[in-house]
Amino acid sequence: MLLHQQGHEMAWHCTKRMTKITGLVDHVLADIKTYLKGRSCPPGTGKSSLAFVIASELQLDIYTLSLNSSGLDEEQLVALFHAIPKHCIVLLEDVNCSGISREHSDSAANAEMKDKTSGGLTLSSLLNALDGPATPEGYILIVTINYREKLDKALIRPGWVDMEVPFSYADKDMIRDLFSCLYLAMEFTSQVPGGKFTAAEIQGYLLRHMGSPEDAVKGAKKWARNLLSEKQAG
């Protein structure tokens, strides 16, 4: 779900329903552990991708929202959160870019001025929309940030954030796993003709080679040929 504007109104727009990912979900979720290093989370390290993997695995719709959306104010934000269903994922992307930063000034006037986001929202209005008395329950909120140390403490206080997952640049193990995953998958696909086998048949073959994906690729062409022959003969 993406946010779009209808005249002066903000509304959710369904772009595509999440479909069940088969095969590599466990591998992807395991790879996430390699990210758990470093304090900041640079762009492109997989923060938003993780949200989509979770949504697909749990078969939940995902609603994406940027606090910098044109015309988005407190009233619109509250209305958007009231419109979401009970069971879904709400993804707030790159909250750092919205201008909500950690405040260092004790001046009430300065705090009020700095409390404003670049999109016109205030920190208090955001917190009220996310965790106010009228906020619906039952949805999962995922917030992505690039620099945790720049975020206001109120947004990451205990009880409001249940889990933090740091992401960092890919290390050697992650680079190797990405290469193996992507290129072995492409090679395997080139060995097995499309439209000939069920997902269960392919899964059964892959399960026999769980410990050695390289062997699965090497034997894929022979396996496909033999199974096709059996089907034609039967």
PDB file of C-alpha atoms in Angstrom:
ATOM      1  CA  MET A   1       0.000   0.000   0.000  1.00  0.00           C
ATOM      2  CA  LEU A   2       1.317   3.422  -0.943  1.00  0.00           C
ATOM      3  CA  LEU A   3       0.204   6.856   0.177  1.00  0.00           C
ATOM      4  CA  HIS A   4      -1.312   9.144  -2.446  1.00  0.00           C
ATOM      5  CA  GLN A   5      -3.269  12.376  -2.463  1.00  0.00           C
ATOM      6  CA  GLN A   6      -6.855  12.734  -3.666  1.00  0.00           C
ATOM      7  CA  GLY A   7      -7.477  16.470  -3.921  1.00  0.00           C
ATOM      8  CA  HIS A   8      -6.950  17.714  -0.379  1.00  0.00           C
ATOM      9  CA  GLU A   9      -7.370  14.249   1.131  1.00  0.00           C
ATOM     10  CA  MET A  10      -4.709  11.648   1.880  1.00  0.00           C
ATOM     11  CA  ALA A  11      -5.584   7.991   1.260  1.00  0.00           C
ATOM     12  CA  TRP A  12      -3.978   4.569   0.986  1.00  0.00           C
ATOM     13  CA  HIS A  13      -3.632   3.093  -2.496  1.00  0.00           C
ATOM     14  CA  CYS A  14      -3.192  -0.660  -3.038  1.00  0.00           C
ATOM     15  CA  THR A  15      -0.312  -1.274  -5.449  1.00  0.00           C
ATOM     16  CA  LYS A  16       0.089  -5.032  -5.073  1.00  0.00           C
ATOM     17  CA  ARG A  17      -0.909  -7.632  -2.536  1.00  0.00           C
ATOM     18  CA  MET A  18       1.887  -9.562  -0.898  1.00  0.00           C
ATOM     19  CA  THR A  19       2.303 -13.094  -2.215  1.00  0.00           C
ATOM     20  CA  LYS A  20       3.842 -16.022  -0.384  1.00  0.00           C
ATOM     21  CA  ILE A  21       7.573 -16.313  -0.991  1.00  0.00           C
ATOM     22  CA  THR A  22       8.692 -19.920  -1.329  1.00  0.00           C
ATOM     23  CA  GLY A  23      12.108 -21.506  -1.121  1.00  0.00           C
ATOM     24  CA  LEU A  24      14.551 -18.850   0.052  1.00  0.00           C
ATOM     25  CA  VAL A  25      12.675 -17.216   2.928  1.00  0.00           C
ATOM     26  CA  ASP A  26      14.593 -19.076   5.625  1.00  0.00           C
ATOM     27  CA  HIS A  27      17.866 -18.270   3.879  1.00  0.00           C
ATOM     28  CA  VAL A  28      16.974 -14.581   3.643  1.00  0.00           C
ATOM     29  CA  LEU A  29      15.940 -14.406   7.286  1.00  0.00           C
ATOM     30  CA  ALA A  30      19.163 -16.125   8.315  1.00  0.00           C
ATOM     31  CA  ASP A  31      21.217 -13.644   6.299  1.00  0.00           C
ATOM     32  CA  ILE A  32      19.723 -10.809   8.309  1.00  0.00           C
ATOM     33  CA  LYS A  33      21.863 -11.885  11.256  1.00  0.00           C
ATOM     34  CA  THR A  34      24.986 -10.907   9.351  1.00  0.00           C
ATOM     35  CA  TYR A  35      23.764  -7.316   9.380  1.00  0.00           C
ATOM     36  CA  LEU A  36      23.770  -7.062  13.172  1.00  0.00           C
ATOM     37  CA  LYS A  37      26.932  -4.971  13.425  1.00  0.00           C
ATOM     38  CA  GLY A  38      27.569  -1.228  13.643  1.00  0.00           C
ATOM     39  CA  ARG A  39      25.630   1.705  15.093  1.00  0.00           C
ATOM     40  CA  SER A  40      24.268   3.449  12.006  1.00  0.00           C
ATOM     41  CA  CYS A  41      22.269   1.941   9.166  1.00  0.00           C
ATOM     42  CA  PRO A  42      23.369   3.294   5.768  1.00  0.00           C
ATOM     43  CA  PRO A  43      20.940   3.403   2.840  1.00  0.00           C
ATOM     44  CA  GLY A  44      20.726   0.222   0.778  1.00  0.00           C
ATOM     45  CA  THR A  45      21.546  -2.250   3.548  1.00  0.00           C
ATOM     46  CA  GLY A  46      18.183  -4.027   3.443  1.00  0.00           C
ATOM     47  CA  LYS A  47      16.037  -2.282   6.060  1.00  0.00           C
ATOM     48  CA  SER A  48      12.948  -1.858   3.863  1.00  0.00           C
ATOM     49  CA  SER A  49      13.540  -5.218   2.175  1.00  0.00           C
ATOM     50  CA  LEU A  50      13.320  -6.895   5.576  1.00  0.00           C
ATOM     51  CA  ALA A  51       9.871  -5.358   6.079  1.00  0.00           C
ATOM     52  CA  PHE A  52       8.652  -6.798   2.764  1.00  0.00           C
ATOM     53  CA  VAL A  53      10.076 -10.241   3.581  1.00  0.00           C
ATOM     54  CA  ILE A  54       8.247 -10.196   6.919  1.00  0.00           C
ATOM     55  CA  ALA A  55       5.008  -9.083   5.231  1.00  0.00           C
ATOM     56  CA  SER A  56       5.285 -11.851   2.652  1.00  0.00           C
ATOM     57  CA  GLU A  57       6.114 -14.531   5.208  1.00  0.00           C
ATOM     58  CA  LEU A  58       3.196 -13.519   7.460  1.00  0.00           C
ATOM     59  CA  GLN A  59       0.838 -12.867   4.510  1.00  0.00           C
ATOM     60  CA  LEU A  60       0.089  -9.305   5.636  1.00  0.00           C
ATOM     61  CA  ASP A  61      -0.569  -6.207   3.553  1.00  0.00           C
ATOM     62  CA  ILE A  62       2.091  -3.530   3.976  1.00  0.00           C
ATOM     63  CA  TYR A  63       1.354   0.213   4.087  1.00  0.00           C
ATOM     64  CA  THR A  64       4.295   2.508   3.308  1.00  0.00           C
ATOM     65  CA  LEU A  65       4.322   6.107   4.475  1.00  0.00           C
ATOM     66  CA  SER A  66       6.816   8.946   4.141  1.00  0.00           C
ATOM     67  CA  LEU A  67       6.493  11.749   6.676  1.00  0.00           C
ATOM     68  CA  ASN A  68       7.678  14.115   3.937  1.00  0.00           C
ATOM     69  CA  SER A  69       4.573  13.479   1.814  1.00  0.00           C
ATOM     70  CA  SER A  70       3.214  16.720   0.381  1.00  0.00           C
ATOM     71  CA  GLY A  71       0.173  17.982   2.261  1.00  0.00           C
ATOM     72  CA  LEU A  72       0.534  15.533   5.143  1.00  0.00           C
ATOM     73  CA  ASP A  73      -0.440  17.138   8.447  1.00  0.00           C
ATOM     74  CA  GLU A  74      -1.515  15.888  11.869  1.00  0.00           C
ATOM     75  CA  GLU A  75      -5.176  15.520  10.924  1.00  0.00           C
ATOM     76  CA  GLN A  76      -4.323  13.587   7.759  1.00  0.00           C
ATOM     77  CA  LEU A  77      -1.854  11.369   9.622  1.00  0.00           C
ATOM     78  CA  VAL A  78      -4.389  10.431  12.294  1.00  0.00           C
ATOM     79  CA  ALA A  79      -6.995   9.726   9.594  1.00  0.00           C
ATOM     80  CA  LEU A  80      -4.572   7.459   7.739  1.00  0.00           C
ATOM     81  CA  PHE A  81      -3.851   5.413  10.835  1.00  0.00           C
ATOM     82  CA  HIS A  82      -7.569   5.109  11.564  1.00  0.00           C
ATOM     83  CA  ALA A  83      -8.053   3.718   8.040  1.00  0.00           C
ATOM     84  CA  ILE A  84      -5.615   0.812   8.331  1.00  0.00           C
ATOM     85  CA  PRO A  85      -6.964  -2.693   9.047  1.00  0.00           C
ATOM     86  CA  LYS A  86      -6.324  -4.508  12.314  1.00  0.00           C
ATOM     87  CA  HIS A  87      -3.736  -6.937  10.962  1.00  0.00           C
ATOM     88  CA  CYS A  88      -1.177  -5.306   8.670  1.00  0.00           C
ATOM     89  CA  ILE A  89       2.315  -3.791   8.608  1.00  0.00           C
ATOM     90  CA  VAL A  90       2.886  -0.028   8.543  1.00  0.00           C
ATOM     91  CA  LEU A  91       6.312   0.963   7.218  1.00  0.00           C
ATOM     92  CA  LEU A  92       7.611   4.452   8.033  1.00  0.00           C
ATOM     93  CA  GLU A  93      10.666   4.875   5.835  1.00  0.00           C
ATOM     94  CA  ASP A  94      13.725   7.056   6.494  1.00  0.00           C
ATOM     95  CA  VAL A  95      12.310   8.922   9.473  1.00  0.00           C
ATOM     96  CA  ASN A  96      15.620  10.812   9.751  1.00  0.00           C
ATOM     97  CA  CYS A  97      14.847  12.540   6.450  1.00  0.00           C
ATOM     98  CA  SER A  98      11.607  13.964   7.850  1.00  0.00           C
ATOM     99  CA  GLY A  99      13.535  16.383  10.046  1.00  0.00           C
ATOM    100  CA  ILE A 100      12.667  14.763  13.384  1.00  0.00           C
ATOM    101  CA  SER A 101      15.991  14.917  15.206  1.00  0.00           C
ATOM    102  CA  ARG A 102      17.216  14.624  18.755  1.00  0.00           C
ATOM    103  CA  GLU A 103      16.780  17.930  20.550  1.00  0.00           C
ATOM    104  CA  HIS A 104      19.539  19.345  22.742  1.00  0.00           C
ATOM    105  CA  SER A 105      17.976  22.684  23.689  1.00  0.00           C
ATOM    106  CA  ASP A 106      16.114  23.199  26.965  1.00  0.00           C
ATOM    107  CA  SER A 107      14.389  26.287  25.638  1.00  0.00           C
ATOM    108  CA  ALA A 108      10.657  25.753  25.256  1.00  0.00           C
ATOM    109  CA  ALA A 109      10.509  28.147  22.303  1.00  0.00           C
ATOM    110  CA  ASN A 110      13.409  26.435  20.555  1.00  0.00           C
ATOM    111  CA  ALA A 111      11.957  23.014  21.297  1.00  0.00           C
ATOM    112  CA  GLU A 112       8.622  23.991  19.782  1.00  0.00           C
ATOM    113  CA  MET A 113      10.305  25.321  16.655  1.00  0.00           C
ATOM    114  CA  LYS A 114      12.631  22.308  16.298  1.00  0.00           C
ATOM    115  CA  ASP A 115       9.749  19.936  16.958  1.00  0.00           C
ATOM    116  CA  LYS A 116       8.427  20.697  13.487  1.00  0.00           C
ATOM    117  CA  THR A 117       9.278  18.229  10.735  1.00  0.00           C
ATOM    118  CA  SER A 118      10.104  19.371   7.222  1.00  0.00           C
ATOM    119  CA  GLY A 119       6.723  18.003   6.138  1.00  0.00           C
ATOM    120  CA  GLY A 120       4.752  20.165   8.592  1.00  0.00           C
ATOM    121  CA  LEU A 121       4.206  17.508  11.273  1.00  0.00           C
ATOM    122  CA  THR A 122       5.323  17.885  14.865  1.00  0.00           C
ATOM    123  CA  LEU A 123       6.985  15.249  16.993  1.00  0.00           C
ATOM    124  CA  SER A 124       4.064  15.290  19.412  1.00  0.00           C
ATOM    125  CA  SER A 125       1.528  14.825  16.598  1.00  0.00           C
ATOM    126  CA  LEU A 126       3.498  11.875  15.237  1.00  0.00           C
ATOM    127  CA  LEU A 127       3.649  10.222  18.658  1.00  0.00           C
ATOM    128  CA  ASN A 128      -0.065  10.847  19.142  1.00  0.00           C
ATOM    129  CA  ALA A 129      -0.903   9.225  15.806  1.00  0.00           C
ATOM    130  CA  LEU A 130       1.303   6.215  16.512  1.00  0.00           C
ATOM    131  CA  ASP A 131       0.459   5.633  20.158  1.00  0.00           C
ATOM    132  CA  GLY A 132      -2.431   7.894  21.112  1.00  0.00           C
ATOM    133  CA  PRO A 133      -5.718   6.899  22.773  1.00  0.00           C
ATOM    134  CA  ALA A 134      -7.514   6.733  19.419  1.00  0.00           C
ATOM    135  CA  THR A 135      -4.792   4.723  17.663  1.00  0.00           C
ATOM    136  CA  PRO A 136      -6.049   1.323  16.426  1.00  0.00           C
ATOM    137  CA  GLU A 137      -4.394  -1.815  17.774  1.00  0.00           C
ATOM    138  CA  GLY A 138      -3.247  -5.013  16.087  1.00  0.00           C
ATOM    139  CA  TYR A 139      -0.899  -3.638  13.419  1.00  0.00           C
ATOM    140  CA  ILE A 140       2.889  -4.018  13.237  1.00  0.00           C
ATOM    141  CA  LEU A 141       4.881  -0.798  12.937  1.00  0.00           C
ATOM    142  CA  ILE A 142       8.318  -0.886  11.293  1.00  0.00           C
ATOM    143  CA  VAL A 143      10.367   2.319  11.264  1.00  0.00           C
ATOM    144  CA  THR A 144      13.565   2.640   9.217  1.00  0.00           C
ATOM    145  CA  ILE A 145      16.242   5.185  10.096  1.00  0.00           C
ATOM    146  CA  ASN A 146      19.761   5.783   8.815  1.00  0.00           C
ATOM    147  CA  TYR A 147      21.244   7.383  11.933  1.00  0.00           C
ATOM    148  CA  ARG A 148      19.866   6.247  15.266  1.00  0.00           C
ATOM    149  CA  GLU A 149      21.897   8.774  17.265  1.00  0.00           C
ATOM    150  CA  LYS A 150      20.120  11.657  15.499  1.00  0.00           C
ATOM    151  CA  LEU A 151      16.624  10.452  16.341  1.00  0.00           C
ATOM    152  CA  ASP A 152      14.646  11.983  19.192  1.00  0.00           C
ATOM    153  CA  LYS A 153      14.683   9.788  22.305  1.00  0.00           C
ATOM    154  CA  ALA A 154      10.893   9.912  22.495  1.00  0.00           C
ATOM    155  CA  LEU A 155      10.655   7.862  19.301  1.00  0.00           C
ATOM    156  CA  ILE A 156      12.836   5.028  20.591  1.00  0.00           C
ATOM    157  CA  ARG A 157      11.850   4.907  24.235  1.00  0.00           C
ATOM    158  CA  PRO A 158      11.297   1.493  25.910  1.00  0.00           C
ATOM    159  CA  GLY A 159       7.714   0.340  25.536  1.00  0.00           C
ATOM    160  CA  TRP A 160       7.233   2.123  22.228  1.00  0.00           C
ATOM    161  CA  VAL A 161       9.938   0.247  20.318  1.00  0.00           C
ATOM    162  CA  ASP A 162       9.894  -3.481  21.110  1.00  0.00           C
ATOM    163  CA  MET A 163      12.874  -4.503  18.978  1.00  0.00           C
ATOM    164  CA  GLU A 164      15.819  -2.773  17.313  1.00  0.00           C
ATOM    165  CA  VAL A 165      17.665  -4.417  14.413  1.00  0.00           C
ATOM    166  CA  PRO A 166      20.905  -2.655  13.398  1.00  0.00           C
ATOM    167  CA  PHE A 167      22.001  -2.955   9.755  1.00  0.00           C
ATOM    168  CA  SER A 168      25.464  -2.217   8.422  1.00  0.00           C
ATOM    169  CA  TYR A 169      27.504  -2.501   5.253  1.00  0.00           C
ATOM    170  CA  ALA A 170      27.904  -6.015   3.873  1.00  0.00           C
ATOM    171  CA  ASP A 171      30.867  -7.914   5.283  1.00  0.00           C
ATOM    172  CA  LYS A 172      32.819 -10.626   3.445  1.00  0.00           C
ATOM    173  CA  ASP A 173      30.424 -13.393   4.478  1.00  0.00           C
ATOM    174  CA  MET A 174      27.408 -11.413   3.305  1.00  0.00           C
ATOM    175  CA  ILE A 175      29.035 -10.609  -0.033  1.00  0.00           C
ATOM    176  CA  ARG A 176      29.816 -14.279  -0.557  1.00  0.00           C
ATOM    177  CA  ASP A 177      26.293 -15.355   0.396  1.00  0.00           C
ATOM    178  CA  LEU A 178      24.707 -12.771  -1.908  1.00  0.00           C
ATOM    179  CA  PHE A 179      26.867 -13.900  -4.805  1.00  0.00           C
ATOM    180  CA  SER A 180      26.120 -17.574  -4.181  1.00  0.00           C
ATOM    181  CA  CYS A 181      22.410 -17.017  -3.668  1.00  0.00           C
ATOM    182  CA  LEU A 182      21.904 -14.864  -6.750  1.00  0.00           C
ATOM    183  CA  TYR A 183      24.165 -16.612  -9.210  1.00  0.00           C
ATOM    184  CA  LEU A 184      23.391 -20.176  -8.141  1.00  0.00           C
ATOM    185  CA  ALA A 185      19.683 -19.359  -8.392  1.00  0.00           C
ATOM    186  CA  MET A 186      20.157 -17.981 -11.912  1.00  0.00           C
ATOM    187  CA  GLU A 187      22.191 -21.009 -12.942  1.00  0.00           C
ATOM    188  CA  PHE A 188      19.644 -23.415 -11.472  1.00  0.00           C
ATOM    189  CA  THR A 189      16.820 -21.624 -13.289  1.00  0.00           C
ATOM    190  CA  SER A 190      18.671 -21.952 -16.588  1.00  0.00           C
ATOM    191  CA  GLN A 191      18.898 -25.729 -16.098  1.00  0.00           C
ATOM    192  CA  VAL A 192      15.208 -26.347 -15.352  1.00  0.00           C
ATOM    193  CA  PRO A 193      12.563 -25.563 -18.021  1.00  0.00           C
ATOM    194  CA  GLY A 194       9.605 -23.465 -16.894  1.00  0.00           C
ATOM    195  CA  GLY A 195       6.024 -24.682 -16.969  1.00  0.00           C
ATOM    196  CA  LYS A 196       6.941 -28.361 -16.632  1.00  0.00           C
ATOM    197  CA  PHE A 197       7.178 -29.059 -12.903  1.00  0.00           C
ATOM    198  CA  THR A 198       5.125 -28.347  -9.811  1.00  0.00           C
ATOM    199  CA  ALA A 199       6.549 -26.346  -6.919  1.00  0.00           C
ATOM    200  CA  ALA A 200       6.365 -29.521  -4.797  1.00  0.00           C
ATOM    201  CA  GLU A 201       8.505 -31.458  -7.289  1.00  0.00           C
ATOM    202  CA  ILE A 202      11.159 -28.739  -7.383  1.00  0.00           C
ATOM    203  CA  GLN A 203      11.095 -28.385  -3.606  1.00  0.00           C
ATOM    204  CA  GLY A 204      11.520 -32.129  -3.194  1.00  0.00           C
ATOM    205  CA  TYR A 205      14.629 -32.067  -5.372  1.00  0.00           C
ATOM    206  CA  LEU A 206      16.098 -29.077  -3.541  1.00  0.00           C
ATOM    207  CA  LEU A 207      15.488 -30.659  -0.143  1.00  0.00           C
ATOM    208  CA  ARG A 208      17.664 -33.591  -1.171  1.00  0.00           C
ATOM    209  CA  HIS A 209      20.535 -31.146  -1.668  1.00  0.00           C
ATOM    210  CA  MET A 210      20.019 -28.812   1.283  1.00  0.00           C
ATOM    211  CA  GLY A 211      23.624 -29.180   2.392  1.00  0.00           C
ATOM    212  CA  SER A 212      25.108 -28.535  -1.037  1.00  0.00           C
ATOM    213  CA  PRO A 213      23.372 -26.052  -3.359  1.00  0.00           C
ATOM    214  CA  GLU A 214      26.269 -26.439  -5.804  1.00  0.00           C
ATOM    215  CA  ASP A 215      25.369 -30.123  -6.241  1.00  0.00           C
ATOM    216  CA  ALA A 216      21.727 -29.150  -6.731  1.00  0.00           C
ATOM    217  CA  VAL A 217      22.753 -26.919  -9.636  1.00  0.00           C
ATOM    218  CA  LYS A 218      25.069 -29.532 -11.149  1.00  0.00           C
ATOM    219  CA  GLY A 219      22.405 -32.220 -11.093  1.00  0.00           C
ATOM    220  CA  ALA A 220      19.434 -30.044 -12.052  1.00  0.00           C
ATOM    221  CA  LYS A 221      19.561 -30.672 -15.790  1.00  0.00           C
ATOM    222  CA  LYS A 222      19.747 -34.452 -15.394  1.00  0.00           C
ATOM    223  CA  TRP A 223      16.993 -34.439 -12.777  1.00  0.00           C
ATOM    224  CA  ALA A 224      14.708 -32.365 -15.000  1.00  0.00           C
ATOM    225  CA  ARG A 225      15.358 -34.580 -18.019  1.00  0.00           C
ATOM    226  CA  ASN A 226      14.679 -37.796 -16.090  1.00  0.00           C
ATOM    227  CA  LEU A 227      11.493 -36.482 -14.486  1.00  0.00           C
ATOM    228  CA  LEU A 228      10.162 -35.280 -17.836  1.00  0.00           C
ATOM    229  CA  SER A 229      10.847 -38.705 -19.320  1.00  0.00           C
ATOM    230  CA  GLU A 230       8.954 -40.362 -16.463  1.00  0.00           C
ATOM    231  CA  LYS A 231       5.974 -38.057 -16.983  1.00  0.00           C
ATOM    232  CA  GLN A 232       5.891 -38.700 -20.710  1.00  0.00           C
ATOM    233  CA  ALA A 233       6.162 -42.441 -20.189  1.00  0.00           C
ATOM    234  CA  GLY A 234       3.522 -42.517 -17.469  1.00  0.00           C
TER     235      GLY A 234
END
